[in-house]
Short mmCIF file of C-alpha atoms in Angstrom, two decimals:
data_model
loop_
_atom_site.label_atom_id
_atom_site.label_comp_id
_atom_site.label_asym_id
_atom_site.label_seq_id
_atom_site.Cartn_x
_atom_site.Cartn_y
_atom_site.Cartn_z
CA MET A 1 -99.84 61.89 163.93
CA ILE A 2 -102.68 64.34 164.13
CA LYS A 3 -101.63 67.96 163.56
CA LYS A 4 -102.53 70.92 165.70
CA ARG A 5 -104.78 73.40 163.93
CA LEU A 6 -104.78 77.04 162.96
CA ILE A 7 -108.42 78.06 162.90
CA GLY A 8 -109.63 81.19 161.15
CA VAL A 9 -112.51 82.95 162.92
CA VAL A 10 -115.11 85.11 161.22
CA THR A 11 -117.28 87.02 163.68
CA VAL A 12 -120.68 88.18 162.45
CA LYS A 13 -122.95 90.79 164.00
CA ASN A 14 -126.17 91.95 162.37
CA GLY A 15 -125.24 89.98 159.27
CA TRP A 16 -121.87 91.70 158.78
CA ALA A 17 -118.41 90.39 159.50
CA VAL A 18 -116.79 92.51 162.20
CA GLN A 19 -113.53 92.89 164.02
CA SER A 20 -114.28 92.37 167.68
CA PHE A 21 -112.37 93.90 170.57
CA GLY A 22 -112.89 92.66 174.12
CA TYR A 23 -116.45 91.55 173.45
CA GLY A 24 -117.57 95.16 173.40
CA ARG A 25 -116.30 97.13 170.41
CA TYR A 26 -116.89 96.17 166.80
CA LEU A 27 -115.56 97.45 163.48
CA PRO A 28 -117.19 96.33 160.23
CA LEU A 29 -115.13 94.23 157.84
CA GLY A 30 -117.61 93.33 155.11
CA ARG A 31 -119.53 90.33 153.89
CA PRO A 32 -118.84 87.17 155.89
CA GLU A 33 -118.90 85.04 152.75
CA VAL A 34 -115.90 86.94 151.34
CA LEU A 35 -113.80 86.51 154.47
CA ILE A 36 -114.68 82.84 154.68
CA ALA A 37 -113.80 82.35 151.02
CA ASN A 38 -110.40 83.92 151.72
CA LEU A 39 -109.70 81.61 154.66
CA ASP A 40 -110.76 78.66 152.52
CA ARG A 41 -108.47 79.77 149.69
CA TRP A 42 -105.57 80.39 152.03
CA GLY A 43 -105.73 76.88 153.49
CA ALA A 44 -106.92 77.43 157.07
CA ASP A 45 -107.18 74.14 158.95
CA GLU A 46 -110.72 74.92 160.08
CA ILE A 47 -112.97 77.97 159.85
CA LEU A 48 -115.17 79.11 162.71
CA LEU A 49 -118.17 81.22 161.74
CA GLN A 50 -119.58 82.78 164.90
CA CYS A 51 -122.75 84.84 164.79
CA ILE A 52 -122.61 86.71 168.07
CA ASP A 53 -126.11 88.18 168.15
CA ARG A 54 -128.24 85.09 167.45
CA SER A 55 -128.57 83.86 171.04
CA HIS A 56 -128.95 87.38 172.39
CA THR A 57 -131.98 87.91 170.19
CA ILE A 58 -133.22 84.28 170.34
CA GLN A 59 -133.17 84.00 166.55
CA GLY A 60 -131.78 80.48 166.26
CA PRO A 61 -128.90 79.64 163.91
CA ASP A 62 -128.41 81.81 160.82
CA LEU A 63 -129.25 79.11 158.29
CA ARG A 64 -129.54 81.56 155.42
CA LEU A 65 -125.96 82.72 155.98
CA LEU A 66 -124.82 79.11 156.28
CA ASP A 67 -126.54 78.35 153.01
CA ARG A 68 -124.82 81.30 151.28
CA VAL A 69 -121.45 80.23 152.68
CA SER A 70 -122.05 76.62 151.71
CA ARG A 71 -122.95 77.57 148.14
CA GLN A 72 -119.36 78.73 147.71
CA GLY A 73 -118.34 75.07 147.89
CA LEU A 74 -115.97 75.43 150.83
CA ALA A 75 -113.24 72.80 150.89
CA THR A 76 -112.29 73.63 154.48
CA PRO A 77 -114.11 72.26 157.55
CA LEU A 78 -116.58 74.81 158.90
CA ILE A 79 -117.60 75.18 162.54
CA TYR A 80 -120.77 77.17 163.10
CA SER A 81 -121.60 79.02 166.32
CA GLY A 82 -124.61 81.19 167.13
CA GLY A 83 -128.17 80.76 168.30
CA LEU A 84 -128.23 76.99 168.78
CA ARG A 85 -131.11 76.11 171.11
CA HIS A 86 -131.72 72.39 170.74
CA ALA A 87 -130.94 69.26 168.74
CA ALA A 88 -132.99 70.34 165.73
CA ASP A 89 -130.91 73.54 165.42
CA GLY A 90 -127.70 71.52 165.50
CA VAL A 91 -128.92 69.09 162.85
CA ALA A 92 -130.18 71.97 160.69
CA ALA A 93 -126.81 73.75 160.91
CA ILE A 94 -124.96 70.61 159.82
CA LYS A 95 -127.41 69.99 156.99
CA ALA A 96 -127.03 73.60 155.84
CA GLY A 97 -123.27 73.43 155.48
CA ALA A 98 -121.53 73.30 158.86
CA ASP A 99 -119.32 70.34 159.70
CA ARG A 100 -119.30 70.99 163.44
CA VAL A 101 -121.18 73.29 165.79
CA CYS A 102 -120.05 75.37 168.74
CA VAL A 103 -122.21 76.33 171.72
CA ASP A 104 -121.72 79.18 174.16
CA ALA A 105 -124.87 80.74 175.66
CA LEU A 106 -126.60 77.37 175.81
CA LEU A 107 -123.86 76.13 178.16
CA HIS A 108 -125.09 78.71 180.67
CA ASP A 109 -128.78 78.04 180.08
CA ASP A 110 -129.37 74.36 179.55
CA LEU A 111 -126.75 71.61 179.62
CA ASP A 112 -129.44 69.03 178.85
CA ALA A 113 -130.13 70.85 175.59
CA VAL A 114 -126.39 70.76 174.81
CA MET A 115 -126.39 67.02 175.39
CA SER A 116 -129.45 66.71 173.16
CA ILE A 117 -127.40 68.30 170.37
CA CYS A 118 -124.59 65.79 170.96
CA GLU A 119 -127.02 62.84 170.74
CA PRO A 120 -127.73 63.00 166.97
CA LEU A 121 -124.50 64.74 165.91
CA GLY A 122 -121.99 62.87 168.05
CA ALA A 123 -119.74 64.59 170.58
CA GLN A 124 -116.98 64.96 167.98
CA ALA A 125 -119.13 67.50 166.15
CA VAL A 126 -119.71 69.73 169.18
CA VAL A 127 -117.31 72.34 170.61
CA ALA A 128 -117.87 74.28 173.86
CA SER A 129 -117.04 77.97 173.71
CA LEU A 130 -115.84 79.29 177.08
CA PRO A 131 -115.06 82.99 177.45
CA LEU A 132 -112.93 83.08 180.59
CA SER A 133 -110.92 85.55 182.62
CA MET A 134 -108.53 85.40 185.53
CA THR A 135 -109.51 87.60 188.46
CA ASN A 136 -108.53 87.94 192.09
CA ASP A 137 -111.45 85.62 192.82
CA GLY A 138 -110.03 82.98 190.48
CA ILE A 139 -111.35 81.85 187.15
CA ARG A 140 -114.55 83.49 185.89
CA TRP A 141 -116.84 82.38 183.08
CA PHE A 142 -118.40 85.22 181.10
CA ASP A 143 -121.97 85.35 179.83
CA TYR A 144 -121.85 87.91 177.02
CA ARG A 145 -125.61 88.48 177.14
CA SER A 146 -125.79 89.69 180.73
CA ARG A 147 -122.13 90.81 180.70
CA GLN A 148 -121.71 89.07 184.02
CA SER A 149 -119.12 86.53 185.04
CA PHE A 150 -119.66 83.40 187.08
CA PRO A 151 -117.57 80.55 188.46
CA LEU A 152 -117.09 77.81 185.88
CA ALA A 153 -119.93 75.31 186.37
CA THR A 154 -118.61 72.09 187.84
CA GLU A 155 -121.18 70.09 185.86
CA LEU A 156 -119.87 71.57 182.61
CA ALA A 157 -116.26 70.79 183.54
CA ARG A 158 -117.34 67.24 184.36
CA LEU A 159 -119.08 66.80 180.99
CA LEU A 160 -115.99 68.07 179.20
CA ARG A 161 -113.70 65.74 181.16
CA GLU A 162 -115.96 62.80 180.37
CA GLY A 163 -115.87 63.59 176.66
CA ALA A 164 -119.55 64.45 176.33
CA ILE A 165 -118.33 67.41 174.25
CA SER A 166 -115.18 66.97 172.19
CA GLU A 167 -113.25 70.22 172.61
CA ALA A 168 -113.38 73.48 174.55
CA MET A 169 -112.50 76.78 172.95
CA ILE A 170 -110.94 78.89 175.69
CA ILE A 171 -111.51 82.54 174.89
CA ASP A 172 -109.59 85.24 176.68
CA TRP A 173 -112.50 87.58 176.10
CA ARG A 174 -110.98 90.59 177.87
CA HIS A 175 -107.99 90.48 175.51
CA GLU A 176 -109.85 89.56 172.35
CA GLY A 177 -108.46 91.73 169.56
CA SER A 178 -105.45 92.92 171.58
CA PRO A 179 -102.22 91.74 169.98
CA GLY A 180 -100.12 89.37 172.06
CA ALA A 181 -102.32 89.65 175.12
CA PHE A 182 -103.74 86.14 175.57
CA ASP A 183 -103.45 84.97 179.18
CA LEU A 184 -101.80 81.57 178.97
CA ARG A 185 -102.86 80.73 182.52
CA LEU A 186 -106.34 80.08 181.10
CA LEU A 187 -104.97 77.03 179.30
CA ALA A 188 -103.49 75.50 182.43
CA LEU A 189 -106.52 75.43 184.71
CA PRO A 190 -106.82 72.28 186.85
CA ALA A 191 -110.55 72.07 185.99
CA LEU A 192 -109.70 71.75 182.29
CA ARG A 193 -106.84 69.28 182.59
CA GLY A 194 -107.03 66.52 179.99
CA ILE A 195 -109.61 68.34 177.86
CA PRO A 196 -108.65 69.17 174.25
CA LEU A 197 -108.44 72.97 174.09
CA ILE A 198 -108.56 75.60 171.36
CA ALA A 199 -107.10 78.96 172.39
CA PHE A 200 -108.64 82.19 171.10
CA GLY A 201 -108.47 85.89 171.91
CA GLY A 202 -105.40 88.07 171.63
CA LEU A 203 -103.17 85.38 170.16
CA SER A 204 -101.07 87.08 167.53
CA SER A 205 -97.36 87.13 168.30
CA GLU A 206 -95.20 84.20 167.34
CA PRO A 207 -93.83 83.51 170.86
CA LEU A 208 -97.33 83.45 172.35
CA LEU A 209 -98.73 81.24 169.61
CA ARG A 210 -95.74 78.94 169.92
CA GLU A 211 -96.07 78.71 173.68
CA ALA A 212 -99.80 77.97 173.45
CA LEU A 213 -99.32 75.30 170.79
CA GLN A 214 -96.62 73.60 172.85
CA MET A 215 -99.05 73.04 175.72
CA PRO A 216 -100.18 69.40 175.67
CA GLU A 217 -103.90 70.09 176.01
CA VAL A 218 -103.93 72.66 173.19
CA VAL A 219 -105.08 71.09 169.92
CA GLY A 220 -105.48 74.35 168.04
CA VAL A 221 -105.26 78.11 168.09
CA ALA A 222 -107.88 80.40 166.62
CA GLN A 223 -107.35 83.83 165.13
CA GLY A 224 -109.90 86.35 163.96
CA ASN A 225 -108.88 89.94 163.40
CA PHE A 226 -105.21 89.09 162.90
CA LEU A 227 -105.93 87.02 159.81
CA SER A 228 -107.88 89.79 158.15
CA TYR A 229 -105.05 92.19 157.48
CA ARG A 230 -103.11 90.60 154.65
CA GLU A 231 -103.26 88.14 151.78
CA HIS A 232 -102.41 84.51 152.63
CA ALA A 233 -102.20 85.39 156.32
CA VAL A 234 -102.90 81.79 157.35
CA GLN A 235 -99.84 80.46 155.61
CA ALA A 236 -97.69 83.37 156.76
CA VAL A 237 -98.57 82.51 160.37
CA LYS A 238 -97.82 78.84 159.74
CA GLN A 239 -94.46 79.74 158.28
CA LEU A 240 -93.67 81.68 161.45
CA LEU A 241 -94.56 78.61 163.49
CA HIS A 242 -92.20 76.33 161.61
CA GLY A 243 -91.19 73.29 163.63
CA LEU A 244 -94.50 72.91 165.46
CA PRO A 245 -96.85 70.03 164.61
CA LEU A 246 -99.04 72.04 162.22
CA ARG A 247 -99.92 71.20 158.65
CA ALA A 248 -97.18 72.68 156.48
CA ALA A 249 -97.51 76.14 154.99
CA HIS A 250 -98.42 76.37 151.33
CA PHE A 251 -98.54 79.43 149.17
CA GLU A 252 -100.98 78.56 146.44
CA SER A 253 -103.91 80.35 144.93
CA SER A 254 -106.12 77.48 146.04
CA ALA A 255 -105.92 75.46 149.21
CA PRO A 256 -103.40 72.56 149.30
CA MET B 1 -121.41 61.51 127.32
CA ARG B 2 -124.01 61.29 130.07
CA GLN B 3 -123.04 63.04 133.27
CA PRO B 4 -123.01 60.49 136.14
CA THR B 5 -125.50 61.05 138.94
CA ILE B 6 -124.69 60.51 142.59
CA GLY B 7 -127.47 59.76 145.04
CA ILE B 8 -126.66 61.33 148.40
CA VAL B 9 -128.53 59.40 151.06
CA ASP B 10 -130.39 61.70 153.44
CA TYR B 11 -130.56 59.86 156.75
CA GLY B 12 -131.40 62.97 158.71
CA VAL B 13 -128.09 63.98 160.27
CA GLY B 14 -125.47 64.10 157.50
CA ASN B 15 -123.52 67.11 156.23
CA LEU B 16 -125.58 67.06 153.06
CA ALA B 17 -124.80 70.54 151.76
CA SER B 18 -121.02 70.12 152.16
CA VAL B 19 -121.03 66.86 150.22
CA TRP B 20 -123.44 68.12 147.57
CA HIS B 21 -121.36 71.21 146.83
CA ALA B 22 -118.09 69.26 146.74
CA LEU B 23 -119.50 66.76 144.24
CA HIS B 24 -121.18 69.48 142.24
CA ASP B 25 -117.85 71.31 141.98
CA LEU B 26 -116.37 68.04 140.69
CA GLN B 27 -118.94 68.16 137.87
CA PHE B 28 -121.18 65.36 139.11
CA ARG B 29 -124.95 65.59 139.15
CA CYS B 30 -126.29 64.98 142.64
CA ARG B 31 -129.62 64.11 144.18
CA ILE B 32 -130.21 64.27 147.91
CA SER B 33 -133.00 61.96 148.97
CA SER B 34 -134.30 59.42 151.43
CA GLU B 35 -136.59 57.91 148.77
CA PRO B 36 -135.42 54.61 147.22
CA ALA B 37 -137.15 55.51 143.96
CA THR B 38 -135.15 58.74 143.66
CA LEU B 39 -131.90 57.15 144.78
CA SER B 40 -132.36 54.31 142.30
CA ALA B 41 -132.09 56.80 139.45
CA SER B 42 -128.46 57.49 140.39
CA ASP B 43 -125.28 55.70 139.33
CA LEU B 44 -123.62 55.66 142.74
CA LEU B 45 -124.92 55.94 146.28
CA LEU B 46 -123.10 58.03 148.86
CA LEU B 47 -123.69 58.05 152.61
CA PRO B 48 -122.31 61.30 154.02
CA GLY B 49 -120.79 61.79 157.45
CA VAL B 50 -121.33 63.78 160.67
CA GLY B 51 -123.59 62.28 163.29
CA ALA B 52 -123.85 59.51 165.84
CA PHE B 53 -124.25 55.88 164.81
CA PRO B 54 -127.47 54.98 166.69
CA ALA B 55 -129.38 58.07 165.51
CA ALA B 56 -128.25 57.50 161.92
CA MET B 57 -129.23 53.81 161.92
CA ALA B 58 -132.59 54.68 163.52
CA ALA B 59 -133.18 57.19 160.72
CA LEU B 60 -132.25 54.62 158.06
CA HIS B 61 -134.72 52.14 159.58
CA ARG B 62 -137.42 54.81 159.84
CA THR B 63 -137.11 55.69 156.18
CA GLY B 64 -136.97 52.06 155.07
CA LEU B 65 -133.50 52.54 153.64
CA VAL B 66 -131.72 49.68 155.42
CA ASP B 67 -133.16 46.94 153.21
CA TYR B 68 -132.81 49.14 150.15
CA LEU B 69 -129.11 49.93 150.71
CA GLN B 70 -128.30 46.30 151.53
CA SER B 71 -130.08 45.12 148.41
CA GLU B 72 -128.45 47.73 146.15
CA ALA B 73 -124.95 46.98 147.46
CA ARG B 74 -125.47 43.25 146.90
CA LYS B 75 -126.62 43.95 143.36
CA GLY B 76 -123.29 45.66 142.80
CA ARG B 77 -124.30 49.30 142.83
CA PRO B 78 -121.23 51.42 143.69
CA MET B 79 -121.47 52.81 147.20
CA ILE B 80 -119.29 55.20 149.20
CA GLY B 81 -119.59 55.95 152.90
CA ILE B 82 -117.83 58.98 154.35
CA CYS B 83 -116.92 59.23 158.05
CA LEU B 84 -120.06 58.13 159.88
CA GLY B 85 -121.32 56.91 156.50
CA MET B 86 -118.34 54.52 156.39
CA GLN B 87 -119.07 53.29 159.90
CA LEU B 88 -122.72 52.60 158.97
CA LEU B 89 -121.45 50.12 156.37
CA ALA B 90 -120.03 47.94 159.17
CA GLU B 91 -121.80 45.13 161.01
CA SER B 92 -122.21 46.94 164.32
CA SER B 93 -121.02 49.80 166.52
CA THR B 94 -120.61 50.35 170.25
CA GLU B 95 -121.11 54.14 169.98
CA GLN B 96 -123.49 55.29 172.74
CA ARG B 97 -124.99 51.75 172.83
CA PRO B 98 -124.52 48.51 170.81
CA THR B 99 -126.26 49.01 167.46
CA PRO B 100 -126.32 46.82 164.34
CA GLY B 101 -125.13 48.49 161.15
CA LEU B 102 -125.81 47.83 157.46
CA GLY B 103 -123.45 44.84 157.43
CA LEU B 104 -122.01 45.65 154.01
CA LEU B 105 -118.43 45.42 155.27
CA PRO B 106 -117.13 42.63 157.50
CA ALA B 107 -116.08 45.12 160.18
CA THR B 108 -117.10 46.49 163.55
CA VAL B 109 -116.95 49.98 165.04
CA ARG B 110 -115.45 50.71 168.47
CA ALA B 111 -114.17 53.68 170.45
CA LEU B 112 -110.63 54.85 169.91
CA GLN B 113 -108.30 53.62 172.63
CA ALA B 114 -108.32 55.56 175.91
CA GLY B 115 -111.36 57.59 174.88
CA ALA B 116 -109.25 59.64 172.51
CA TRP B 117 -110.44 61.96 169.77
CA HIS B 118 -109.08 61.99 166.26
CA ILE B 119 -109.94 65.49 165.13
CA GLY B 120 -107.91 67.47 162.63
CA TRP B 121 -105.44 66.86 159.82
CA ASN B 122 -103.47 63.65 159.69
CA GLU B 123 -101.43 61.74 157.15
CA ILE B 124 -102.59 58.52 155.56
CA GLU B 125 -100.45 55.57 154.46
CA PRO B 126 -101.32 52.86 151.95
CA GLU B 127 -101.86 49.36 153.31
CA ARG B 128 -102.19 47.73 149.93
CA GLU B 129 -102.28 48.70 146.28
CA ASP B 130 -105.66 49.40 144.78
CA PRO B 131 -105.91 50.86 141.28
CA LEU B 132 -109.02 52.75 142.34
CA PHE B 133 -106.87 55.09 144.40
CA GLY B 134 -103.95 55.41 141.99
CA SER B 135 -100.38 55.98 143.04
CA GLU B 136 -100.83 59.52 144.35
CA TRP B 137 -102.85 60.28 147.43
CA PRO B 138 -103.32 63.25 149.72
CA HIS B 139 -100.69 63.37 152.43
CA SER B 140 -102.82 65.20 154.92
CA VAL B 141 -106.60 64.86 155.25
CA TYR B 142 -109.24 66.04 157.69
CA PHE B 143 -110.58 63.58 160.26
CA ASN B 144 -113.30 64.15 162.84
CA HIS B 145 -114.25 61.05 164.80
CA SER B 146 -113.74 59.17 168.03
CA TYR B 147 -114.97 55.76 166.85
CA VAL B 148 -113.00 53.61 164.44
CA VAL B 149 -113.71 50.78 162.04
CA ASP B 150 -111.94 47.50 162.75
CA ALA B 151 -111.81 46.09 159.22
CA GLN B 152 -110.21 42.92 157.94
CA PRO B 153 -106.64 43.55 156.72
CA GLN B 154 -107.43 42.50 153.15
CA HIS B 155 -110.03 45.28 152.92
CA ARG B 156 -107.96 48.09 154.43
CA VAL B 157 -106.56 50.36 151.72
CA PHE B 158 -105.19 53.24 153.82
CA ILE B 159 -104.51 53.73 157.50
CA ALA B 160 -103.75 56.75 159.66
CA ARG B 161 -101.79 56.69 162.90
CA ALA B 162 -103.14 58.21 166.11
CA GLY B 163 -101.70 56.20 168.95
CA GLU B 164 -102.93 53.13 167.09
CA PRO B 165 -103.37 52.37 163.38
CA ILE B 166 -106.80 53.59 162.26
CA THR B 167 -108.62 52.35 159.18
CA ALA B 168 -108.73 55.42 156.94
CA VAL B 169 -110.05 53.83 153.74
CA VAL B 170 -111.64 50.42 153.33
CA ARG B 171 -112.90 48.71 150.21
CA LYS B 172 -114.79 45.50 149.53
CA ASP B 173 -115.65 45.21 145.85
CA ASN B 174 -118.15 47.96 144.98
CA VAL B 175 -118.35 49.34 148.55
CA VAL B 176 -115.82 51.94 149.71
CA GLY B 177 -115.59 53.56 153.14
CA ILE B 178 -113.58 56.71 153.79
CA GLN B 179 -113.10 57.65 157.44
CA PHE B 180 -111.82 61.17 156.76
CA HIS B 181 -113.70 63.93 154.99
CA PRO B 182 -112.38 64.13 151.40
CA GLU B 183 -114.97 66.82 150.68
CA LYS B 184 -113.36 68.97 153.38
CA SER B 185 -109.73 68.03 152.81
CA GLN B 186 -109.20 70.86 150.35
CA SER B 187 -108.01 70.26 146.81
CA THR B 188 -106.10 67.04 147.41
CA GLY B 189 -109.03 65.45 149.22
CA ARG B 190 -111.37 66.39 146.43
CA LYS B 191 -109.02 64.97 143.83
CA MET B 192 -109.12 61.68 145.68
CA LEU B 193 -112.92 61.79 145.93
CA HIS B 194 -113.13 62.46 142.21
CA ARG B 195 -110.85 59.54 141.40
CA VAL B 196 -112.74 57.13 143.66
CA VAL B 197 -116.14 58.09 142.22
CA GLU B 198 -114.90 57.86 138.64
CA GLY B 199 -113.13 54.59 139.34
CA LEU B 200 -116.18 52.96 140.92
CA LEU B 201 -118.37 54.10 138.04
CA CYS B 202 -115.95 52.58 135.51
CA ASP B 203 -115.53 49.24 137.36
#
């Protein structure tokens, strides 16, 4: 049967890989290509490259970075996020080296444009990124550009339920970068029932990861900062999660 | 010895760079093109994956590649389709809307049962022996699809299980379809891709 995934996230701002804390504080890590090469070598199940300033500055996808990453001959599936505006951007990102694309800001701006990306690529190649938080007013959907939160659009939830987009990455943006702080309630929202979910943001401790991965809708967990601190971190995390339906841990110099 | 050349068919929506770099790392020469004249200078044709069936077939028609690929396959030129590329080899697909395919495999493409997705790493099991694939195969490979190829049992080489048996690898003579992404299934996937390319070139 299909395995759940441990996804390594590399966040890029102004061309540099950064550690991100709560969508507001950033510490430089180095060249994105190096971090991605590490995740590839360590056997991550997927790698998400997210360029967080491309939509903000209306630059479109960072195809030059994708090209540099691709030239390394990655053997791990790569999801690209950042600056996608329309179908041509999605196709260009796939041609340049991504295997899937992820949209965030465009979900706020233009759902028709999101659907236009799904048309040539297929829904299986498109992931929706949803930074969410629980408040006294219920669930809120964060737009990182305006730094305002809104109710989750019913039309978006409908498209996800109908499979117009294959998976939703649920980001606990307030707790991003805070160890063991992910709010599991975000994965049990009635509006998201039946939708394949990837959990991201503050997922570091074994009990929390285990609990998230045991939820039926959760098909994967994503980690960013927490995979940057030690060699072979991906496989060390997998070893901790022994017994869950993940691809087995391997400790090899190249990916299994 | 001459280094074999692989013609990667550019139908507008494939993951061209991923496939090119994987094959390049395996020491094959590669050409990406939508021009029959360029593709004809290669030893093996490869249709990469990622995309939706109707858009890909429309692109193949637009570039005049449908007749070319059908003619080359019938002449015996080795051909590999990966993921969507495998599905394009079939007779038709119901993805988005009914669309005829290349018809190089007696097979049809339909949605997975219950609108399911098959995304991530899964194991494959042999359905029959085929020397092209040897006796060792990758246990876990990366899939990303929601449509499946219903192939005739005698052509199915490997299956995966995801609620139902899914055709993972299909072969009819010189035409091979691989539903998963060997180029993105890390070292074991690439070993399999290498073996299949070499095997088809030697046949």
